[in-house]
């Protein structure tokens, strides 16, 4: 455990940055006071497509003028929407406003999802698991957590595949992939069996397209493995976005269930992306697919090669067993690899160079191979380590960032004497 060195004043808490508004906030503000979305911002054709997608049924209406829609299930007799076919008739805006008001007051589970899709044009990814029903048609806490965890892992695998194609990513591209999920919205999940993610078209469509293609490629690879006994299809599926991370997310989704389905629905307001079908069937996986998925995940983990890199980073930790000899340093990566940190084993001279660069606030550049074992967090065969010259402002910023790190501050307190000579 690392403690703040004695006598070091506590760091003052600066003012918090204002939170970036989330796309769902506009919907919450609109529905919070009971007001539905403005009818002038809603395309009747988009509303009709969303009603159909979420299971509402057309029960008649004047052809070419309006349709009468009712929700699925027991609420069919209690709610009815009149949705105009377009805006060419004088009463179209009135009908649309009344339909939106009735939808905002509806208690059906799909109502908020439809309103959310109207407020933020989004592609929808829907997960459905077949699990035994509990009391009141509920699901256990564990089952619901498993669904949410597997769904997030699957989205992260899709986001990784938009950055690069690899059988195993480990720590690579994690920061950028995590940032790609910031604008993803989540709909209500009653019963723990259904979960819907909304990917705004402006920022999330590449992720939706890549995940759509990867899921179909994974399904075909599993079918080939079960029919022919070979794993070659999984090797080819890497180009479509299939990876160790995607296979593991599918295992997590299916495990403990009788089967699971993933469906992708394109935003009606944005149309169908190039190369994708308008009416894509859900991709289904069953417990019988688990052996092939586990085998593929292990195969990807073994087969991903190490990567030659030239990394620039700041030293944030140093360790060696004695005052001399080889040691290990930890670098916060600034450039050269899509990982946040790496560990590097250095000989005595290279370790001394890294220590001096650390003390004066300079980054170092080192050549080596990023090993897949351990998740691409270790650099082997390190050589040609040199300090990197930066301007004074950047040097001060880097030095301050290092000094503010609690563990590094403790290291400096213990490892350096009054004369600035390293004792480690």
mmCIF file of C-alpha atoms in Angstrom:
data_model
loop_
_atom_site.group_PDB
_atom_site.id
_atom_site.type_symbol
_atom_site.label_atom_id
_atom_site.label_comp_id
_atom_site.label_asym_id
_atom_site.label_seq_id
_atom_site.Cartn_x
_atom_site.Cartn_y
_atom_site.Cartn_z
ATOM 1 C CA UNK A 1 0.000 0.000 0.000
ATOM 2 C CA UNK A 2 1.322 3.445 -0.901
ATOM 3 C CA UNK A 3 0.782 6.423 1.430
ATOM 4 C CA UNK A 4 1.341 10.116 0.925
ATOM 5 C CA UNK A 5 4.859 11.005 2.177
ATOM 6 C CA UNK A 6 4.909 12.707 5.558
ATOM 7 C CA UNK A 7 4.925 16.466 5.333
ATOM 8 C CA UNK A 8 3.501 16.575 1.811
ATOM 9 C CA UNK A 9 0.527 18.941 1.747
ATOM 10 C CA UNK A 10 -2.694 17.464 0.420
ATOM 11 C CA UNK A 11 -3.492 18.342 -3.156
ATOM 12 C CA UNK A 12 -6.281 20.833 -3.377
ATOM 13 C CA UNK A 13 -9.345 19.736 -5.252
ATOM 14 C CA UNK A 14 -9.820 21.968 -8.249
ATOM 15 C CA UNK A 15 -13.197 22.877 -9.689
ATOM 16 C CA UNK A 16 -14.897 20.022 -11.472
ATOM 17 C CA UNK A 17 -15.317 20.309 -15.213
ATOM 18 C CA UNK A 18 -18.921 20.614 -16.334
ATOM 19 C CA UNK A 19 -20.253 17.275 -17.480
ATOM 20 C CA UNK A 20 -20.702 16.841 -21.204
ATOM 21 C CA UNK A 21 -24.440 16.643 -21.991
ATOM 22 C CA UNK A 22 -25.591 13.146 -22.880
ATOM 23 C CA UNK A 23 -27.869 12.661 -25.918
ATOM 24 C CA UNK A 24 -30.536 11.129 -23.675
ATOM 25 C CA UNK A 25 -30.698 14.272 -21.532
ATOM 26 C CA UNK A 26 -32.812 16.027 -24.138
ATOM 27 C CA UNK A 27 -35.348 13.212 -23.998
ATOM 28 C CA UNK A 28 -35.403 13.264 -20.189
ATOM 29 C CA UNK A 29 -35.970 17.027 -20.192
ATOM 30 C CA UNK A 30 -38.791 16.655 -22.681
ATOM 31 C CA UNK A 31 -40.587 13.830 -20.917
ATOM 32 C CA UNK A 32 -39.817 15.025 -17.395
ATOM 33 C CA UNK A 33 -42.624 17.594 -17.491
ATOM 34 C CA UNK A 34 -44.997 15.387 -19.482
ATOM 35 C CA UNK A 35 -44.456 17.104 -22.841
ATOM 36 C CA UNK A 36 -43.900 14.829 -25.853
ATOM 37 C CA UNK A 37 -41.403 15.627 -28.638
ATOM 38 C CA UNK A 38 -42.394 18.399 -31.018
ATOM 39 C CA UNK A 39 -44.418 16.988 -33.903
ATOM 40 C CA UNK A 40 -42.591 19.217 -36.372
ATOM 41 C CA UNK A 41 -39.350 17.361 -35.712
ATOM 42 C CA UNK A 42 -40.806 13.878 -36.317
ATOM 43 C CA UNK A 43 -41.143 12.192 -39.696
ATOM 44 C CA UNK A 44 -44.371 10.122 -39.794
ATOM 45 C CA UNK A 45 -42.631 7.442 -41.874
ATOM 46 C CA UNK A 46 -39.884 7.110 -39.239
ATOM 47 C CA UNK A 47 -42.472 6.828 -36.446
ATOM 48 C CA UNK A 48 -44.334 4.153 -38.406
ATOM 49 C CA UNK A 49 -41.139 2.157 -38.988
ATOM 50 C CA UNK A 50 -40.255 2.323 -35.289
ATOM 51 C CA UNK A 51 -43.729 1.213 -34.218
ATOM 52 C CA UNK A 52 -43.486 -1.773 -36.540
ATOM 53 C CA UNK A 53 -39.987 -2.655 -35.269
ATOM 54 C CA UNK A 54 -41.131 -2.645 -31.649
ATOM 55 C CA UNK A 55 -44.047 -4.963 -32.225
ATOM 56 C CA UNK A 56 -46.945 -2.547 -32.644
ATOM 57 C CA UNK A 57 -49.609 -3.709 -35.090
ATOM 58 C CA UNK A 58 -51.571 -1.749 -37.663
ATOM 59 C CA UNK A 59 -55.289 -2.253 -37.028
ATOM 60 C CA UNK A 60 -56.724 -0.369 -39.958
ATOM 61 C CA UNK A 61 -57.157 3.278 -40.855
ATOM 62 C CA UNK A 62 -57.814 5.169 -44.063
ATOM 63 C CA UNK A 63 -55.384 3.834 -46.713
ATOM 64 C CA UNK A 64 -52.863 6.468 -47.753
ATOM 65 C CA UNK A 65 -54.086 8.877 -45.065
ATOM 66 C CA UNK A 66 -53.410 7.413 -41.605
ATOM 67 C CA UNK A 67 -53.000 4.107 -39.785
ATOM 68 C CA UNK A 68 -54.289 2.969 -36.412
ATOM 69 C CA UNK A 69 -51.573 1.260 -34.339
ATOM 70 C CA UNK A 70 -51.897 -0.723 -31.114
ATOM 71 C CA UNK A 71 -49.102 -2.024 -28.851
ATOM 72 C CA UNK A 72 -48.312 -5.702 -28.392
ATOM 73 C CA UNK A 73 -49.568 -7.652 -25.416
ATOM 74 C CA UNK A 74 -52.322 -6.840 -22.922
ATOM 75 C CA UNK A 75 -52.081 -3.086 -23.541
ATOM 76 C CA UNK A 76 -53.437 -3.473 -27.083
ATOM 77 C CA UNK A 77 -56.959 -2.578 -26.033
ATOM 78 C CA UNK A 78 -55.971 0.368 -23.849
ATOM 79 C CA UNK A 79 -53.776 2.367 -26.243
ATOM 80 C CA UNK A 80 -54.311 3.298 -29.857
ATOM 81 C CA UNK A 81 -52.330 5.700 -32.034
ATOM 82 C CA UNK A 82 -53.475 7.395 -35.222
ATOM 83 C CA UNK A 83 -50.333 8.009 -37.261
ATOM 84 C CA UNK A 84 -50.598 10.017 -40.503
ATOM 85 C CA UNK A 85 -49.055 8.552 -43.611
ATOM 86 C CA UNK A 86 -47.410 11.892 -44.421
ATOM 87 C CA UNK A 87 -47.769 15.646 -44.038
ATOM 88 C CA UNK A 88 -49.817 16.317 -47.150
ATOM 89 C CA UNK A 89 -53.180 16.493 -45.338
ATOM 90 C CA UNK A 90 -54.337 19.483 -43.264
ATOM 91 C CA UNK A 91 -54.810 17.446 -40.080
ATOM 92 C CA UNK A 92 -51.492 15.554 -40.325
ATOM 93 C CA UNK A 93 -49.687 17.682 -37.744
ATOM 94 C CA UNK A 94 -52.605 17.411 -35.321
ATOM 95 C CA UNK A 95 -52.752 13.631 -35.665
ATOM 96 C CA UNK A 96 -48.994 13.339 -35.235
ATOM 97 C CA UNK A 97 -49.007 15.537 -32.117
ATOM 98 C CA UNK A 98 -51.815 13.473 -30.577
ATOM 99 C CA UNK A 99 -49.974 10.234 -31.392
ATOM 100 C CA UNK A 100 -46.774 11.483 -29.767
ATOM 101 C CA UNK A 101 -48.667 12.644 -26.683
ATOM 102 C CA UNK A 102 -50.367 9.258 -26.335
ATOM 103 C CA UNK A 103 -47.032 7.517 -26.820
ATOM 104 C CA UNK A 104 -45.344 9.619 -24.123
ATOM 105 C CA UNK A 105 -48.124 8.684 -21.683
ATOM 106 C CA UNK A 106 -48.128 5.009 -22.605
ATOM 107 C CA UNK A 107 -46.938 2.532 -20.014
ATOM 108 C CA UNK A 108 -45.660 -0.005 -22.552
ATOM 109 C CA UNK A 109 -41.969 -0.945 -22.303
ATOM 110 C CA UNK A 110 -41.306 -0.012 -25.941
ATOM 111 C CA UNK A 111 -42.736 3.515 -25.671
ATOM 112 C CA UNK A 112 -39.582 5.106 -24.257
ATOM 113 C CA UNK A 113 -37.383 3.255 -26.742
ATOM 114 C CA UNK A 114 -39.448 4.626 -29.622
ATOM 115 C CA UNK A 115 -39.291 8.156 -28.220
ATOM 116 C CA UNK A 116 -35.546 7.809 -27.691
ATOM 117 C CA UNK A 117 -35.050 6.744 -31.306
ATOM 118 C CA UNK A 118 -37.067 9.767 -32.417
ATOM 119 C CA UNK A 119 -35.037 12.143 -30.245
ATOM 120 C CA UNK A 120 -31.647 10.678 -31.231
ATOM 121 C CA UNK A 121 -31.628 8.890 -34.627
ATOM 122 C CA UNK A 122 -29.881 5.666 -33.681
ATOM 123 C CA UNK A 123 -29.116 2.173 -34.853
ATOM 124 C CA UNK A 124 -30.465 -0.369 -32.380
ATOM 125 C CA UNK A 125 -28.710 -3.482 -31.124
ATOM 126 C CA UNK A 126 -30.988 -5.810 -29.205
ATOM 127 C CA UNK A 127 -29.894 -8.767 -27.105
ATOM 128 C CA UNK A 128 -32.354 -11.453 -26.025
ATOM 129 C CA UNK A 129 -31.568 -14.403 -23.750
ATOM 130 C CA UNK A 130 -33.733 -17.457 -23.152
ATOM 131 C CA UNK A 131 -33.562 -18.072 -19.412
ATOM 132 C CA UNK A 132 -35.984 -19.746 -17.002
ATOM 133 C CA UNK A 133 -38.691 -17.446 -15.667
ATOM 134 C CA UNK A 134 -38.730 -16.572 -11.983
ATOM 135 C CA UNK A 135 -41.596 -15.353 -9.805
ATOM 136 C CA UNK A 136 -43.664 -12.775 -11.624
ATOM 137 C CA UNK A 137 -41.814 -13.525 -14.878
ATOM 138 C CA UNK A 138 -38.686 -11.929 -13.402
ATOM 139 C CA UNK A 139 -35.034 -12.852 -13.744
ATOM 140 C CA UNK A 140 -32.367 -13.209 -11.083
ATOM 141 C CA UNK A 141 -29.969 -10.381 -10.321
ATOM 142 C CA UNK A 142 -27.091 -12.533 -11.595
ATOM 143 C CA UNK A 143 -28.830 -13.175 -14.918
ATOM 144 C CA UNK A 144 -29.453 -9.479 -15.507
ATOM 145 C CA UNK A 145 -25.873 -8.572 -14.625
ATOM 146 C CA UNK A 146 -24.647 -11.293 -16.981
ATOM 147 C CA UNK A 147 -26.726 -9.860 -19.823
ATOM 148 C CA UNK A 148 -25.449 -6.314 -19.310
ATOM 149 C CA UNK A 149 -21.834 -7.414 -18.890
ATOM 150 C CA UNK A 150 -21.893 -9.589 -22.014
ATOM 151 C CA UNK A 151 -23.552 -6.827 -24.046
ATOM 152 C CA UNK A 152 -20.918 -4.281 -23.028
ATOM 153 C CA UNK A 153 -18.102 -6.710 -23.827
ATOM 154 C CA UNK A 154 -19.633 -7.301 -27.246
ATOM 155 C CA UNK A 155 -19.900 -3.578 -27.965
ATOM 156 C CA UNK A 156 -16.299 -3.112 -26.858
ATOM 157 C CA UNK A 157 -15.198 -5.947 -29.173
ATOM 158 C CA UNK A 158 -17.014 -4.241 -32.053
ATOM 159 C CA UNK A 159 -15.396 -0.904 -31.202
ATOM 160 C CA UNK A 160 -11.966 -2.564 -31.144
ATOM 161 C CA UNK A 161 -12.631 -4.009 -34.597
ATOM 162 C CA UNK A 162 -13.327 -0.516 -35.966
ATOM 163 C CA UNK A 163 -9.803 0.498 -34.936
ATOM 164 C CA UNK A 164 -7.890 -2.476 -36.397
ATOM 165 C CA UNK A 165 -8.295 -6.130 -37.348
ATOM 166 C CA UNK A 166 -6.705 -8.598 -34.950
ATOM 167 C CA UNK A 167 -7.478 -11.974 -33.455
ATOM 168 C CA UNK A 168 -6.555 -10.702 -29.991
ATOM 169 C CA UNK A 169 -6.346 -7.090 -28.844
ATOM 170 C CA UNK A 170 -5.401 -7.349 -25.178
ATOM 171 C CA UNK A 171 -4.702 -3.816 -23.965
ATOM 172 C CA UNK A 172 -4.357 -2.395 -27.476
ATOM 173 C CA UNK A 173 -6.859 0.273 -28.606
ATOM 174 C CA UNK A 174 -8.794 -0.002 -25.329
ATOM 175 C CA UNK A 175 -8.790 3.722 -24.664
ATOM 176 C CA UNK A 176 -10.200 4.650 -28.080
ATOM 177 C CA UNK A 177 -12.698 1.771 -28.024
ATOM 178 C CA UNK A 178 -13.951 2.776 -24.596
ATOM 179 C CA UNK A 179 -14.388 6.356 -25.775
ATOM 180 C CA UNK A 180 -16.493 5.098 -28.696
ATOM 181 C CA UNK A 181 -19.061 3.738 -26.206
ATOM 182 C CA UNK A 182 -19.565 7.049 -24.393
ATOM 183 C CA UNK A 183 -22.551 8.083 -26.514
ATOM 184 C CA UNK A 184 -24.232 4.666 -26.573
ATOM 185 C CA UNK A 185 -27.654 4.804 -24.894
ATOM 186 C CA UNK A 186 -29.318 1.899 -23.108
ATOM 187 C CA UNK A 187 -33.049 1.250 -23.107
ATOM 188 C CA UNK A 188 -35.045 -0.348 -20.299
ATOM 189 C CA UNK A 189 -34.569 -4.089 -19.810
ATOM 190 C CA UNK A 190 -37.672 -5.491 -18.111
ATOM 191 C CA UNK A 191 -37.293 -9.032 -16.831
ATOM 192 C CA UNK A 192 -33.553 -9.314 -17.424
ATOM 193 C CA UNK A 193 -34.012 -11.085 -20.777
ATOM 194 C CA UNK A 194 -33.964 -8.154 -23.187
ATOM 195 C CA UNK A 195 -31.526 -5.298 -23.544
ATOM 196 C CA UNK A 196 -31.365 -2.640 -26.249
ATOM 197 C CA UNK A 197 -28.477 -0.312 -27.032
ATOM 198 C CA UNK A 198 -28.973 2.805 -29.160
ATOM 199 C CA UNK A 199 -25.959 3.889 -31.201
ATOM 200 C CA UNK A 200 -26.365 7.472 -32.498
ATOM 201 C CA UNK A 201 -25.892 7.441 -36.241
ATOM 202 C CA UNK A 202 -23.448 10.344 -36.204
ATOM 203 C CA UNK A 203 -20.929 8.608 -33.956
ATOM 204 C CA UNK A 204 -21.929 4.976 -33.621
ATOM 205 C CA UNK A 205 -22.796 3.704 -37.090
ATOM 206 C CA UNK A 206 -19.305 2.320 -37.880
ATOM 207 C CA UNK A 207 -19.542 0.293 -34.669
ATOM 208 C CA UNK A 208 -23.016 -0.994 -35.528
ATOM 209 C CA UNK A 209 -21.945 -1.998 -39.042
ATOM 210 C CA UNK A 210 -18.781 -3.733 -37.859
ATOM 211 C CA UNK A 211 -20.581 -5.643 -35.117
ATOM 212 C CA UNK A 212 -23.338 -6.658 -37.551
ATOM 213 C CA UNK A 213 -20.758 -8.089 -39.976
ATOM 214 C CA UNK A 214 -18.712 -9.755 -37.226
ATOM 215 C CA UNK A 215 -21.713 -11.535 -35.728
ATOM 216 C CA UNK A 216 -22.698 -13.059 -39.062
ATOM 217 C CA UNK A 217 -19.091 -14.095 -39.699
ATOM 218 C CA UNK A 218 -18.914 -15.702 -36.256
ATOM 219 C CA UNK A 219 -22.148 -17.580 -36.886
ATOM 220 C CA UNK A 220 -20.832 -18.925 -40.199
ATOM 221 C CA UNK A 221 -17.504 -19.913 -38.615
ATOM 222 C CA UNK A 222 -19.262 -21.809 -35.825
ATOM 223 C CA UNK A 223 -21.457 -23.609 -38.354
ATOM 224 C CA UNK A 224 -18.386 -24.593 -40.369
ATOM 225 C CA UNK A 225 -16.593 -25.846 -37.255
ATOM 226 C CA UNK A 226 -19.560 -27.981 -36.222
ATOM 227 C CA UNK A 227 -20.130 -29.357 -39.718
ATOM 228 C CA UNK A 228 -16.595 -29.845 -41.072
ATOM 229 C CA UNK A 229 -14.491 -29.915 -37.912
ATOM 230 C CA UNK A 230 -12.022 -27.244 -39.066
ATOM 231 C CA UNK A 231 -11.139 -23.858 -37.584
ATOM 232 C CA UNK A 232 -10.123 -22.220 -40.866
ATOM 233 C CA UNK A 233 -13.320 -20.181 -41.016
ATOM 234 C CA UNK A 234 -12.413 -18.457 -37.742
ATOM 235 C CA UNK A 235 -9.060 -17.409 -39.230
ATOM 236 C CA UNK A 236 -10.819 -15.827 -42.203
ATOM 237 C CA UNK A 237 -13.446 -14.219 -39.956
ATOM 238 C CA UNK A 238 -10.845 -11.916 -38.384
ATOM 239 C CA UNK A 239 -11.165 -9.694 -41.459
ATOM 240 C CA UNK A 240 -14.857 -9.223 -40.630
ATOM 241 C CA UNK A 241 -14.150 -8.234 -37.023
ATOM 242 C CA UNK A 242 -14.268 -11.580 -35.185
ATOM 243 C CA UNK A 243 -11.729 -11.767 -32.362
ATOM 244 C CA UNK A 244 -10.908 -13.354 -29.027
ATOM 245 C CA UNK A 245 -12.854 -10.543 -27.340
ATOM 246 C CA UNK A 246 -15.975 -11.102 -29.476
ATOM 247 C CA UNK A 247 -15.887 -14.872 -28.958
ATOM 248 C CA UNK A 248 -15.542 -14.383 -25.188
ATOM 249 C CA UNK A 249 -18.508 -11.980 -25.161
ATOM 250 C CA UNK A 250 -20.640 -14.540 -27.008
ATOM 251 C CA UNK A 251 -19.645 -17.221 -24.502
ATOM 252 C CA UNK A 252 -20.630 -14.894 -21.649
ATOM 253 C CA UNK A 253 -23.976 -14.131 -23.320
ATOM 254 C CA UNK A 254 -24.957 -17.743 -24.038
ATOM 255 C CA UNK A 255 -23.559 -19.428 -20.928
ATOM 256 C CA UNK A 256 -26.319 -20.289 -18.449
ATOM 257 C CA UNK A 257 -29.116 -19.754 -20.984
ATOM 258 C CA UNK A 258 -31.026 -21.890 -23.472
ATOM 259 C CA UNK A 259 -29.896 -19.627 -26.311
ATOM 260 C CA UNK A 260 -29.398 -15.980 -27.214
ATOM 261 C CA UNK A 261 -30.147 -13.726 -30.163
ATOM 262 C CA UNK A 262 -28.613 -10.448 -31.290
ATOM 263 C CA UNK A 263 -30.474 -8.241 -33.748
ATOM 264 C CA UNK A 264 -29.343 -5.019 -35.410
ATOM 265 C CA UNK A 265 -31.947 -2.505 -36.595
ATOM 266 C CA UNK A 266 -30.890 0.465 -38.701
ATOM 267 C CA UNK A 267 -32.140 3.958 -37.902
ATOM 268 C CA UNK A 268 -35.119 4.641 -40.228
ATOM 269 C CA UNK A 269 -34.151 8.307 -40.451
ATOM 270 C CA UNK A 270 -30.660 7.456 -41.771
ATOM 271 C CA UNK A 271 -31.443 4.493 -44.006
ATOM 272 C CA UNK A 272 -29.553 1.240 -44.466
ATOM 273 C CA UNK A 273 -25.735 1.455 -44.595
ATOM 274 C CA UNK A 274 -23.973 0.299 -47.726
ATOM 275 C CA UNK A 275 -23.368 -3.436 -47.872
ATOM 276 C CA UNK A 276 -25.972 -4.312 -45.206
ATOM 277 C CA UNK A 277 -29.422 -5.801 -45.605
ATOM 278 C CA UNK A 278 -32.513 -3.786 -44.757
ATOM 279 C CA UNK A 279 -34.242 -6.675 -42.962
ATOM 280 C CA UNK A 280 -31.455 -8.520 -41.201
ATOM 281 C CA UNK A 281 -32.528 -11.579 -39.244
ATOM 282 C CA UNK A 282 -31.319 -11.892 -35.635
ATOM 283 C CA UNK A 283 -28.124 -13.906 -35.220
ATOM 284 C CA UNK A 284 -28.732 -16.803 -32.821
ATOM 285 C CA UNK A 285 -26.289 -18.784 -30.708
ATOM 286 C CA UNK A 286 -27.092 -21.812 -28.551
ATOM 287 C CA UNK A 287 -25.290 -23.761 -25.803
ATOM 288 C CA UNK A 288 -24.190 -26.242 -28.472
ATOM 289 C CA UNK A 289 -22.036 -23.469 -29.979
ATOM 290 C CA UNK A 290 -20.058 -22.894 -26.789
ATOM 291 C CA UNK A 291 -17.277 -25.485 -27.430
ATOM 292 C CA UNK A 292 -16.507 -23.935 -30.836
ATOM 293 C CA UNK A 293 -16.557 -20.397 -29.434
ATOM 294 C CA UNK A 294 -14.263 -21.323 -26.543
ATOM 295 C CA UNK A 295 -11.878 -23.098 -28.902
ATOM 296 C CA UNK A 296 -11.821 -20.054 -31.178
ATOM 297 C CA UNK A 297 -11.152 -17.680 -28.275
ATOM 298 C CA UNK A 298 -8.193 -19.798 -27.136
ATOM 299 C CA UNK A 299 -6.908 -20.105 -30.706
ATOM 300 C CA UNK A 300 -6.947 -16.330 -31.225
ATOM 301 C CA UNK A 301 -5.132 -15.838 -27.920
ATOM 302 C CA UNK A 302 -2.353 -18.259 -28.883
ATOM 303 C CA UNK A 303 -1.948 -17.224 -32.484
ATOM 304 C CA UNK A 304 -1.659 -13.430 -32.228
ATOM 305 C CA UNK A 305 2.012 -12.571 -32.833
ATOM 306 C CA UNK A 306 4.156 -10.060 -30.999
ATOM 307 C CA UNK A 307 4.527 -6.651 -32.635
ATOM 308 C CA UNK A 308 7.769 -4.734 -33.284
ATOM 309 C CA UNK A 309 7.364 -1.172 -31.979
ATOM 310 C CA UNK A 310 9.314 1.957 -31.178
ATOM 311 C CA UNK A 311 7.616 3.418 -28.114
ATOM 312 C CA UNK A 312 7.893 6.890 -26.635
ATOM 313 C CA UNK A 313 6.761 7.143 -23.030
ATOM 314 C CA UNK A 314 7.336 8.625 -19.604
ATOM 315 C CA UNK A 315 8.767 6.530 -16.789
ATOM 316 C CA UNK A 316 6.227 6.174 -13.973
ATOM 317 C CA UNK A 317 7.722 3.291 -11.987
ATOM 318 C CA UNK A 318 11.155 1.720 -11.513
ATOM 319 C CA UNK A 319 12.154 -1.434 -9.678
ATOM 320 C CA UNK A 320 15.210 -3.668 -9.313
ATOM 321 C CA UNK A 321 16.310 -6.071 -6.586
ATOM 322 C CA UNK A 322 19.539 -4.284 -5.669
ATOM 323 C CA UNK A 323 21.479 -1.054 -6.108
ATOM 324 C CA UNK A 324 22.987 -2.336 -9.364
ATOM 325 C CA UNK A 325 22.143 -4.658 -12.207
ATOM 326 C CA UNK A 326 19.070 -5.113 -14.370
ATOM 327 C CA UNK A 327 15.700 -3.690 -13.458
ATOM 328 C CA UNK A 328 12.153 -3.162 -14.680
ATOM 329 C CA UNK A 329 10.478 0.135 -15.559
ATOM 330 C CA UNK A 330 6.903 0.988 -16.349
ATOM 331 C CA UNK A 331 6.229 3.472 -19.142
ATOM 332 C CA UNK A 332 3.133 5.533 -19.724
ATOM 333 C CA UNK A 333 2.923 5.341 -23.517
ATOM 334 C CA UNK A 334 2.795 8.633 -25.402
ATOM 335 C CA UNK A 335 3.311 7.319 -28.940
ATOM 336 C CA UNK A 336 4.225 4.194 -30.862
ATOM 337 C CA UNK A 337 1.608 1.746 -29.558
ATOM 338 C CA UNK A 338 -2.108 1.771 -28.796
ATOM 339 C CA UNK A 339 -1.683 0.720 -25.159
ATOM 340 C CA UNK A 340 -1.726 2.928 -22.042
ATOM 341 C CA UNK A 341 1.272 1.381 -20.211
ATOM 342 C CA UNK A 342 4.024 -1.161 -20.827
ATOM 343 C CA UNK A 343 6.597 -2.903 -18.616
ATOM 344 C CA UNK A 344 10.163 -3.061 -19.905
ATOM 345 C CA UNK A 345 13.110 -5.106 -18.574
ATOM 346 C CA UNK A 346 16.355 -3.112 -18.950
ATOM 347 C CA UNK A 347 20.036 -3.782 -18.394
ATOM 348 C CA UNK A 348 21.994 -1.668 -15.924
ATOM 349 C CA UNK A 349 23.000 1.075 -18.372
ATOM 350 C CA UNK A 350 19.516 1.377 -19.894
ATOM 351 C CA UNK A 351 17.988 1.413 -16.411
ATOM 352 C CA UNK A 352 20.315 4.287 -15.432
ATOM 353 C CA UNK A 353 19.296 6.243 -18.542
ATOM 354 C CA UNK A 354 15.618 5.708 -17.751
ATOM 355 C CA UNK A 355 16.163 6.837 -14.160
ATOM 356 C CA UNK A 356 17.889 10.053 -15.171
ATOM 357 C CA UNK A 357 15.202 10.833 -17.739
ATOM 358 C CA UNK A 358 12.574 10.245 -15.083
ATOM 359 C CA UNK A 359 14.210 12.613 -12.604
ATOM 360 C CA UNK A 360 14.470 15.495 -15.085
ATOM 361 C CA UNK A 361 10.989 14.966 -16.530
ATOM 362 C CA UNK A 362 11.955 13.742 -19.996
ATOM 363 C CA UNK A 363 10.240 10.912 -21.892
ATOM 364 C CA UNK A 364 12.299 8.087 -23.370
ATOM 365 C CA UNK A 365 12.165 6.266 -26.674
ATOM 366 C CA UNK A 366 12.845 2.518 -26.792
ATOM 367 C CA UNK A 367 12.786 -0.164 -29.477
ATOM 368 C CA UNK A 368 11.441 -3.662 -28.791
ATOM 369 C CA UNK A 369 8.669 -6.182 -29.355
ATOM 370 C CA UNK A 370 5.240 -5.831 -27.773
ATOM 371 C CA UNK A 371 4.418 -9.310 -26.500
ATOM 372 C CA UNK A 372 0.897 -10.692 -26.868
ATOM 373 C CA UNK A 373 1.326 -12.758 -23.710
ATOM 374 C CA UNK A 374 -0.137 -10.758 -20.863
ATOM 375 C CA UNK A 375 -2.268 -8.620 -23.158
ATOM 376 C CA UNK A 376 0.414 -6.601 -25.009
ATOM 377 C CA UNK A 377 1.522 -4.961 -21.776
ATOM 378 C CA UNK A 378 5.174 -6.060 -21.894
ATOM 379 C CA UNK A 379 8.033 -4.965 -24.139
ATOM 380 C CA UNK A 380 10.773 -7.543 -24.715
ATOM 381 C CA UNK A 381 14.155 -7.248 -26.389
ATOM 382 C CA UNK A 382 14.363 -3.580 -25.438
ATOM 383 C CA UNK A 383 17.269 -1.656 -26.942
ATOM 384 C CA UNK A 384 18.292 1.808 -28.125
ATOM 385 C CA UNK A 385 16.733 3.594 -25.161
ATOM 386 C CA UNK A 386 17.289 7.348 -25.385
ATOM 387 C CA UNK A 387 15.765 10.425 -23.720
ATOM 388 C CA UNK A 388 13.542 12.514 -25.969
ATOM 389 C CA UNK A 389 14.083 16.258 -25.954
ATOM 390 C CA UNK A 390 10.930 18.364 -25.538
ATOM 391 C CA UNK A 391 10.344 22.071 -25.055
ATOM 392 C CA UNK A 392 10.333 23.536 -21.555
ATOM 393 C CA UNK A 393 6.552 23.834 -21.299
ATOM 394 C CA UNK A 394 6.012 20.192 -22.269
ATOM 395 C CA UNK A 395 8.818 19.099 -19.956
ATOM 396 C CA UNK A 396 7.258 20.932 -17.014
ATOM 397 C CA UNK A 397 3.889 19.411 -17.783
ATOM 398 C CA UNK A 398 5.301 15.890 -17.924
ATOM 399 C CA UNK A 399 7.304 16.375 -14.745
ATOM 400 C CA UNK A 400 4.277 17.738 -12.917
ATOM 401 C CA UNK A 401 2.139 14.824 -14.119
ATOM 402 C CA UNK A 402 4.695 12.344 -12.840
ATOM 403 C CA UNK A 403 5.134 14.112 -9.507
ATOM 404 C CA UNK A 404 1.372 14.209 -8.945
ATOM 405 C CA UNK A 405 1.175 10.448 -9.242
ATOM 406 C CA UNK A 406 1.005 9.183 -5.661
ATOM 407 C CA UNK A 407 3.048 6.037 -6.230
ATOM 408 C CA UNK A 408 5.792 7.899 -8.063
ATOM 409 C CA UNK A 409 5.919 10.536 -5.351
ATOM 410 C CA UNK A 410 6.452 7.753 -2.810
ATOM 411 C CA UNK A 411 9.149 6.237 -5.023
ATOM 412 C CA UNK A 412 11.038 9.521 -5.239
ATOM 413 C CA UNK A 413 10.801 9.965 -1.467
ATOM 414 C CA UNK A 414 12.292 6.520 -0.837
ATOM 415 C CA UNK A 415 14.691 6.146 -3.754
ATOM 416 C CA UNK A 416 16.380 9.548 -4.009
ATOM 417 C CA UNK A 417 18.644 11.227 -1.480
ATOM 418 C CA UNK A 418 19.145 14.902 -0.822
ATOM 419 C CA UNK A 419 21.774 15.105 -3.508
ATOM 420 C CA UNK A 420 19.314 13.740 -6.091
ATOM 421 C CA UNK A 421 21.293 10.494 -6.430
ATOM 422 C CA UNK A 422 19.133 7.437 -6.990
ATOM 423 C CA UNK A 423 19.581 4.687 -4.397
ATOM 424 C CA UNK A 424 17.366 2.046 -6.088
#
